[in-house]
XYZ file of C-alpha atoms in Angstrom:
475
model
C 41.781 53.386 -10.583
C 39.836 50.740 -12.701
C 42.805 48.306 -12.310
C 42.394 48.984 -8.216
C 38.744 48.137 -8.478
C 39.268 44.982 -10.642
C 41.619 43.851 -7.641
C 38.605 44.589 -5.121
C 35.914 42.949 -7.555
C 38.595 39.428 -8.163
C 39.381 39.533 -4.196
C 35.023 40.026 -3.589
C 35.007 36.884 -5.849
C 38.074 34.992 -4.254
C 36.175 35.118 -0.888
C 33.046 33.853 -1.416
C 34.817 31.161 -3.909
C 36.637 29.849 -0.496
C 33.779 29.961 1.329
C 31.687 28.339 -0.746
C 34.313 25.463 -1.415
C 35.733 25.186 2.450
C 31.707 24.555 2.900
C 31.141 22.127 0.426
C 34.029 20.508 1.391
C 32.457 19.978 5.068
C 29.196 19.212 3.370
C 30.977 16.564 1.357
C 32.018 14.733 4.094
C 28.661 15.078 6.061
C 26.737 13.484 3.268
C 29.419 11.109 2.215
C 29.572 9.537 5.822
C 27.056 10.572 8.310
C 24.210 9.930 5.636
C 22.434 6.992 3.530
C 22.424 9.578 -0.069
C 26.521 8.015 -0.883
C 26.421 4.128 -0.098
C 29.420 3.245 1.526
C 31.654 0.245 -0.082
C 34.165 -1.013 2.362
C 34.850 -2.163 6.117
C 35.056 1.525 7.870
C 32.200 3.556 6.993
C 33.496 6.583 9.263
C 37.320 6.692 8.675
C 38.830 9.186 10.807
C 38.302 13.220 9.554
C 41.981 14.053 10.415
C 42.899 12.360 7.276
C 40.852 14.336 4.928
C 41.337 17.569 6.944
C 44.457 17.856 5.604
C 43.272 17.909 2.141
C 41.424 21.269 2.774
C 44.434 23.459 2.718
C 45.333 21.600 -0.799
C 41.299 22.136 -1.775
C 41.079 25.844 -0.906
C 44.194 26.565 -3.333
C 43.493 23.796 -5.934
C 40.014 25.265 -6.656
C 41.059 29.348 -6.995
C 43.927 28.143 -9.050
C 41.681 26.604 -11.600
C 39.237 29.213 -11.143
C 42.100 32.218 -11.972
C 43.615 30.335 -15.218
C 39.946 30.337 -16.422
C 39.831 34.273 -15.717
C 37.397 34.030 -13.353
C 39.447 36.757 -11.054
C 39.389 38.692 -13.914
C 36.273 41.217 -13.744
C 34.239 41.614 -16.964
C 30.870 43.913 -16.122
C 29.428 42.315 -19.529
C 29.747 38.757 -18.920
C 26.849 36.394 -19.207
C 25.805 34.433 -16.750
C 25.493 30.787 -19.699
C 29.133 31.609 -19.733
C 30.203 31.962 -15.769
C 28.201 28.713 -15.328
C 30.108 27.181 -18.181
C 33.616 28.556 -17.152
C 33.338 27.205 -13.258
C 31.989 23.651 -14.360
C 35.103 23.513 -16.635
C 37.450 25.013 -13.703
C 35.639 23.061 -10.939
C 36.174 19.855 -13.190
C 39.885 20.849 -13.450
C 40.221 21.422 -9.780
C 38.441 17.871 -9.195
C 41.457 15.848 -11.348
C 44.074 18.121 -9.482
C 42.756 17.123 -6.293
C 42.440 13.452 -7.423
C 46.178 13.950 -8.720
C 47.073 14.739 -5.461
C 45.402 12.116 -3.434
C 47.141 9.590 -5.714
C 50.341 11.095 -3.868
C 49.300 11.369 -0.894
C 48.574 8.170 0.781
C 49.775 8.081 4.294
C 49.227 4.952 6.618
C 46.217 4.195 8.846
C 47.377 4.567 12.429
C 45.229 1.576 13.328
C 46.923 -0.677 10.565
C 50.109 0.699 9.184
C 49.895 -1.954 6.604
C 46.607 -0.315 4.839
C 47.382 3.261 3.079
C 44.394 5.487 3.381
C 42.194 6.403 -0.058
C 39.978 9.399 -0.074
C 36.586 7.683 -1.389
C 35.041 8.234 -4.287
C 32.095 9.107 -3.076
C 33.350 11.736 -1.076
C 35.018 13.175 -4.681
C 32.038 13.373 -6.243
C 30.338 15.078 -3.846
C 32.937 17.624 -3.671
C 32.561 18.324 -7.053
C 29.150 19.049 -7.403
C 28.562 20.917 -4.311
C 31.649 23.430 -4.937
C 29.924 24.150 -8.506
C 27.147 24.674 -6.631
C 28.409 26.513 -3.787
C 30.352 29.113 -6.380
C 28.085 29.315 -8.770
C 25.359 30.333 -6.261
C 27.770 32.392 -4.379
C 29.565 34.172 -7.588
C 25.835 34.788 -8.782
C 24.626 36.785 -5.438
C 27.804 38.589 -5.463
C 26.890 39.810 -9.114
C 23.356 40.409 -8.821
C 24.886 42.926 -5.566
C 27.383 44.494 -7.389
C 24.202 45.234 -10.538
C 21.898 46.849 -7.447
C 25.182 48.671 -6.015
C 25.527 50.339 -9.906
C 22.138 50.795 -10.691
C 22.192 53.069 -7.718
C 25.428 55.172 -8.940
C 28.211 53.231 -6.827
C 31.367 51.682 -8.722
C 30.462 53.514 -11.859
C 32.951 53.871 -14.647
C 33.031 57.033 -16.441
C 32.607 56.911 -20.345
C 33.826 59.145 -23.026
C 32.616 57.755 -26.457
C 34.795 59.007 -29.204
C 32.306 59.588 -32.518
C 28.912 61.045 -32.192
C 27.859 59.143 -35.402
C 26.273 55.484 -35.837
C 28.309 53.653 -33.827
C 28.957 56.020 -31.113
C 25.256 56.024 -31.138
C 24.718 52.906 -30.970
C 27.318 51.774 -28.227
C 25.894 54.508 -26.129
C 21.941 53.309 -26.377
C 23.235 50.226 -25.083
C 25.098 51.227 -22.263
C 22.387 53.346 -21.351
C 20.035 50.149 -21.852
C 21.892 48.146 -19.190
C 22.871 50.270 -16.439
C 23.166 47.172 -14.111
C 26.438 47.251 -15.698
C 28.461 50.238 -13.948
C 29.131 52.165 -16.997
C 28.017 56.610 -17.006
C 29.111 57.998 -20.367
C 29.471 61.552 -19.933
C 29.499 62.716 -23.188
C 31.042 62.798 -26.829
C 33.890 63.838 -28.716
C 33.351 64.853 -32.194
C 34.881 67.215 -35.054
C 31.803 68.660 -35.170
C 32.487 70.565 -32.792
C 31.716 71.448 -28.901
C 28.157 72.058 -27.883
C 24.951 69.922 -28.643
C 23.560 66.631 -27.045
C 23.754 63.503 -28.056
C 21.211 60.665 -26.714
C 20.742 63.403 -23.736
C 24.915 63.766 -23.142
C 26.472 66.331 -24.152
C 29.768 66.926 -26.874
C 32.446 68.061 -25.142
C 34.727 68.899 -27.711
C 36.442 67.635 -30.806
C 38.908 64.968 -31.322
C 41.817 67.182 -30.594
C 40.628 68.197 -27.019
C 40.729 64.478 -25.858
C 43.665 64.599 -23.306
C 42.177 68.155 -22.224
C 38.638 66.259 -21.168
C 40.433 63.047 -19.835
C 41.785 64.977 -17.010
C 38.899 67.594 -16.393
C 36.422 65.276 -16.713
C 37.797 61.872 -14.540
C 37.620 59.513 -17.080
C 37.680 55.799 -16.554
C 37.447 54.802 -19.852
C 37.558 55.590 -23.641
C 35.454 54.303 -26.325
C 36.704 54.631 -29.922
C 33.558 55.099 -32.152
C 34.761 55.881 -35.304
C 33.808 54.839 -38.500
C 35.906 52.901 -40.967
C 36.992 55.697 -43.265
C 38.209 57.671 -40.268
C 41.044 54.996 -40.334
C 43.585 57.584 -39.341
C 41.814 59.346 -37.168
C 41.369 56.179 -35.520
C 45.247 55.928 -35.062
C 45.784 58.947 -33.713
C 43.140 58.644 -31.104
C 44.723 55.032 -29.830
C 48.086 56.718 -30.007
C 47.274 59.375 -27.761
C 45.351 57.529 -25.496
C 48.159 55.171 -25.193
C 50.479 57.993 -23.446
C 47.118 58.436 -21.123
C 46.463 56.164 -17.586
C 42.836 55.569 -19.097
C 41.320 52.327 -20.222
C 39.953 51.988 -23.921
C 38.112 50.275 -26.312
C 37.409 50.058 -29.510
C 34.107 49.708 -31.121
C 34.592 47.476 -34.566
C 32.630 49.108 -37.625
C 31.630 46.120 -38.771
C 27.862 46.126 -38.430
C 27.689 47.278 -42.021
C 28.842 43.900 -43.009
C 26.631 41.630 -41.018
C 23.992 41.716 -37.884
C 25.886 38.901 -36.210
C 28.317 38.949 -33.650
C 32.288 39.032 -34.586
C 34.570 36.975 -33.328
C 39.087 37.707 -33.086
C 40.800 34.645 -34.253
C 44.006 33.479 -34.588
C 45.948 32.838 -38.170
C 49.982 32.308 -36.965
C 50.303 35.667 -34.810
C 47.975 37.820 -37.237
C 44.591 38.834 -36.088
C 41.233 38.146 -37.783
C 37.822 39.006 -37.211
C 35.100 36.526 -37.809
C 32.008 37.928 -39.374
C 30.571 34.551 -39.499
C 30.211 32.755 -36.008
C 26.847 32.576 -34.236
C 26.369 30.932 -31.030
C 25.350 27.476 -32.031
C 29.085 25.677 -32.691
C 31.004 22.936 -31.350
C 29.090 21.606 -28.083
C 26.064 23.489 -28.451
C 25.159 21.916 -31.812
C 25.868 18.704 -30.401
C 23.635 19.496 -27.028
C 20.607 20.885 -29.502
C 21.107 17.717 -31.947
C 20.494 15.790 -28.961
C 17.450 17.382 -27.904
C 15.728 17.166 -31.413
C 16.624 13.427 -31.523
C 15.089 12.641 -27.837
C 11.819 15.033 -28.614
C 11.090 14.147 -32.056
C 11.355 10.483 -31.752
C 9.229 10.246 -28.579
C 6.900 12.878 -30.099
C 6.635 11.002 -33.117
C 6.507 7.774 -31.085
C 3.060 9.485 -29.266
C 1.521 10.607 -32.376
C 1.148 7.312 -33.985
C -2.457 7.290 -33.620
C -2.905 10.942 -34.333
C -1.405 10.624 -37.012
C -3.495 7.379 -38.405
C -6.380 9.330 -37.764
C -5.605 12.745 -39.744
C -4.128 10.314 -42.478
C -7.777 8.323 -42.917
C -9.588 11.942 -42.822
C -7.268 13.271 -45.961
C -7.403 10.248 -47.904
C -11.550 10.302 -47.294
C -12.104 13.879 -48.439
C -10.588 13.194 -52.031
C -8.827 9.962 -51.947
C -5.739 11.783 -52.653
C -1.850 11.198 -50.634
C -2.220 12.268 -47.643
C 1.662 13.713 -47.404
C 2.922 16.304 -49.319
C 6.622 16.453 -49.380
C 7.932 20.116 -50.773
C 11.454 21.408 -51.537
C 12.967 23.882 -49.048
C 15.693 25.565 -48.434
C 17.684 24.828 -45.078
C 21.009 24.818 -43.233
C 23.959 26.865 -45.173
C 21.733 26.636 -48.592
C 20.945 23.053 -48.774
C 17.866 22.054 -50.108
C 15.671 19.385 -48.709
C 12.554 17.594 -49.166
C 9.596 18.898 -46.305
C 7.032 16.596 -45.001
C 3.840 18.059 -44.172
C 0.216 16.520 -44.686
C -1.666 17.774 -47.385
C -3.702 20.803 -46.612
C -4.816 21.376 -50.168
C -6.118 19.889 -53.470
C -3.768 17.647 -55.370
C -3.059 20.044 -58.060
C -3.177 23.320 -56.384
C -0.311 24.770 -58.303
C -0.134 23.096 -61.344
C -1.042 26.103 -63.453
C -0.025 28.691 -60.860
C 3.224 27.545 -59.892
C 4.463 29.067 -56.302
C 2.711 31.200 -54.580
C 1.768 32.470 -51.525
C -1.099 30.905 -49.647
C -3.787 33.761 -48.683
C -6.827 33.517 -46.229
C -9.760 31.509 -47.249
C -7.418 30.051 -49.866
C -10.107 28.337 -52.524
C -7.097 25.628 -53.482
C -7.754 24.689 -49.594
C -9.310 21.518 -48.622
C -12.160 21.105 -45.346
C -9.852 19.025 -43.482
C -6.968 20.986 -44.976
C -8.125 24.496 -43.396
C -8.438 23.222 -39.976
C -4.889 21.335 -40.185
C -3.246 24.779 -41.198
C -5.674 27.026 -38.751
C -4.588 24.575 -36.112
C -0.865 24.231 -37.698
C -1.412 19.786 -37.395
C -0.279 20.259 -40.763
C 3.112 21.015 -39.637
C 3.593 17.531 -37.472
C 5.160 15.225 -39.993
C 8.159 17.692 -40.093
C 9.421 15.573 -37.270
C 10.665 13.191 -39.435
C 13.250 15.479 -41.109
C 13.922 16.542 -37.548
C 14.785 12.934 -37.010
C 16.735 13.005 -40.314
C 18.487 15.803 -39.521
C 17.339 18.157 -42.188
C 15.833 20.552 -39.814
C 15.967 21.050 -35.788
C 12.667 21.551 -33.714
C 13.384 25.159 -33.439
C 14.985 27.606 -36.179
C 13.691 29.828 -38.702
C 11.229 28.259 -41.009
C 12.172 27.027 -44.196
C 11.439 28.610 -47.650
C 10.275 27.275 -51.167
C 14.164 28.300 -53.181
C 11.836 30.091 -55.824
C 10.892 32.492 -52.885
C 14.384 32.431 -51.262
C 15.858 33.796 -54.388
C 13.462 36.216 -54.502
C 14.169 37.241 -51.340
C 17.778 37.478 -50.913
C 17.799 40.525 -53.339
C 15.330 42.564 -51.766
C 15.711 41.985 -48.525
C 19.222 42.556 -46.380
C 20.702 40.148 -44.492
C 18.221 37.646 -45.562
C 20.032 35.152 -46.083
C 22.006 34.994 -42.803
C 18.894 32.857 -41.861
C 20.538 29.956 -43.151
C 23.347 29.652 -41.052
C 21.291 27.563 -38.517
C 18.815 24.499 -39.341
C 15.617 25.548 -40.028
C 12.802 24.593 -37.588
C 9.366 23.557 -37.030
C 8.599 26.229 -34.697
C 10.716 29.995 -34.154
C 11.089 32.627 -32.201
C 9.395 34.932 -35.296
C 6.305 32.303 -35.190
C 5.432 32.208 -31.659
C 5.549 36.170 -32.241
C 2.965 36.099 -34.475
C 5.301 36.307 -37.771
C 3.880 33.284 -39.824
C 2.353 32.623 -43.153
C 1.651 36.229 -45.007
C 3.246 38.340 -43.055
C 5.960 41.132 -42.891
C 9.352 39.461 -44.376
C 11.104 41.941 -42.627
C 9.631 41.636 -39.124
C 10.490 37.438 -39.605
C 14.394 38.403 -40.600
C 14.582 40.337 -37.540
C 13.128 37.944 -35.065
C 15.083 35.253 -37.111
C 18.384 37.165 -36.759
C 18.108 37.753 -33.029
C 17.082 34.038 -32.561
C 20.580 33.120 -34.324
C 22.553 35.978 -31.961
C 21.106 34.985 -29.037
C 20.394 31.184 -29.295
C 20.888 29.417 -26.128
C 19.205 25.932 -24.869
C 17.113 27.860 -22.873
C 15.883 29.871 -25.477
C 14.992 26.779 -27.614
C 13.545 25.897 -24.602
C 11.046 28.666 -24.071
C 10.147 28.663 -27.306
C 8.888 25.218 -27.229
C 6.604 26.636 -24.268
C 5.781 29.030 -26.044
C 4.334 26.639 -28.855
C 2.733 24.333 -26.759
C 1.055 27.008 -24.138
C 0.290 29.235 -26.869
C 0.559 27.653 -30.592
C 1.386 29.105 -34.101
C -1.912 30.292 -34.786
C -1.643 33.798 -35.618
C -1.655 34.824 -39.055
C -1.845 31.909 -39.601
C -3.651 31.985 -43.681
């Protein structure tokens, strides 16, 4: 049954990828030679259609074949939509060098001048490209956002059991029942406790031994394996009886007790492995947010010149003293690093207290000094280690290494903080979670920053910063 509407869902997707790239393909040729957008290089600026007509047939199989070895036919309800755009720019770039493979074949003679071979322009190419991304990303995107309406209103709904009652099962379930966009109805438990009770409102319908007895009264789609890690064999048992069942399963990894990011099944020579450590921001998307601080901070700090001349001359007038203070942090897998920021208090504010905390109406604070760290100006001159590379324009915010170490014992998961650059700005910060406030409230916006980051995260957080700023609790 779920394998039959998988095969509807991939042929759903199939069409409106051919329509999409048989009208791109038509659109190509329209803008390419019937248009001033493409200039034309050459003696015939309107060669004749038949010879790129019979590229189409080539096209429409070209493109799906690129599309299915990037499992794009291959339904997943959970799949983002950062990734689907990723996936078809990669398949519609494969497509494009197939299709450019082939027209280096394919190279038949002009009937008005059998001595010239005709070549498919460029131009043409490129605008093939880029509309069929367009075309199938916009296409594949309706054709999702109809299939989440048709589910949120009960059709092509897959049927749940969740095997384990406990934290996991728990927790798998809240989440289904947070995104019902996504087709899935669990419709109840199994658990040794026993049959009756409710669960997150659905009810236990027996224990672990009445599983192939509920799979068939109860029309399940598909099984999810709950189970904690010391019900290892238990665990067993369960897969090998669901494997003599036609049901799909999964299993849910008990692995949160470990770490609060998001595993990852690797490779090592045939055996599996499960990466505890992998958060969004590798390979291309470091490079893509590297790129951004670079652009940003260096024109920012470009703009600021005078600013910064200005809040310089103030400092140095109120007590003649630096006007930067440069303080250790702690950034980026442990590392520690030198933080620019101008001087918001006296000279010697902690030369008998050591670190410490800064509180409101902090006597150690200096006029100009209060209004820099009210206003968070103070913060500007962290651009430079943005330009350095010490710290990214948005992260978690750095910490003295007394405090860190401090930290790291009493709080949990503290220290997965550090697995991304620090920043000037956060996603805890623009919440309100800055200066002397809840450590706790900070890891958790910090932690879901580093699960979730995406460019267009970074990006609204900037927006956030600008629209609103860092002021709150701000001591």
């Amino acid at each position: 049954m779920i394998n039959a509407r998988n095969q509807a869902t991939g042929l759903l997707y199939l069409a409106s990828d051919v329509v999409a790239i048989g009208a791109a393909f038509f659109a190509a040729w329209y803008l390419r030679f019937h248009t001033d957008l493409i200039p034309f290089v050459g003696n015939d600026p309107t060669p004749d259609f038949d010879y790129y007509l019979r590229l189409l047939p080539f096209t429409l199989v070209a493109w799906p074949a690129a599309f299915y070895f990037r499992g794009l036919y291959q339904p997943r309800r959970a799949r983002s939509r950062v990734e689907d755009a990723i996936s078809i720019l990669v398949a519609t770039a494969l497509a494009t060098f197939l299709l450019i493979a082939f027209t280096s074949l394919y190279r038949p003679a002009l009937r008005h001048d059998p001595s010239v071979e005709f070549t498919i322009s460029r131009g043409f190419l490129a605008a093939l490209s880029f509309l069929s991304y367009l075309g199938t990303a916009a296409g594949r995107l309706m054709l999702r956002e109809t299939l989440r309406a048709m589910r949120r209103r009960g059709h092509n709904v897959l049927r749940i059991l969740v095997v384990g009652s406990g934290r996991l099962g728990r927790e798998v379930t809240e989440k289904i029942l947070a995104h019902r966009e996504l087709g899935f109805q669990v419709i109840g438990f199994l658990d040794d406790k026993g049959k009756g009770g409710e669960v997150l409102g659905r009810p236990i319908l027996g224990t672990l031994a009445d599983l192939s007895h509920v799979l068939q009264e109860h029309s399940v789609d598909q099984v999810m394996v709950a189970l904690p890690l010391e019900a290892h064999r238990k665990t067993m048992r369960i897969l090998e009886q669901i494997g003599k069942e036609c049901v799909d399963v999964r299993l849910v990894p008990d692995v949160l007790q470990y770490t609060a990011l998001k595993a990852t099944l690797e490779d090592l020579d045939g055996t599996p492995l499960i990466n505890l450590s992998r958060t969004p921001l590798e390979g291309w998307s470091t490079l893509a947010k590297r790129s951004m601080d670079i652009v940003l901070s260096t024109l920012l700090l470009i703009a600021l010149v005078p600013a910064f001349l200005f809040i310089t001359f103030c400092i140095w007038l109120e007590d003649r003293g630096r006007p930067f203070y440069h303080q250790e942090r702690m950034g980026l897998d442990g590392r520690s690093f030198k933080m620019v920021k101008f001087r918001s208090m006296r000279h010697d504010a902690e030369s008998t207290s050591g670190p410490i905390w800064a509180i409101r109406n902090d006597p150690r604070r200096t006029r100009v000094g209060s209004f820099l760290r009210r206003t968070s100006v103070d913060e500007l001159p962290q651009l430079w280690n943005v330009l350095k590379g010490e710290m990214s324009l948005v992260g978690p915010r750095p910490e003295r290494p007394a405090f860190v170490h401090q930290f790291k014992h009493k709080v949990p998961q503290y220290m997965l903080r550090h697995r991304v650059k620090a920043g000037i700005t956060g996603w805890a910060q623009v919440h309100g979670w800055r200066g002397n406030t809840s450590i706790r409230k900070r890891i958790k916006y910090d932690i879901y920053y580093i699960e979730n980051w995406s460019m267009r995260l970074d990006l609204k957080i900037l927006w956030m910063t600008l629209r609103h700023g860092v002021r709150h609790n701000a001591y």
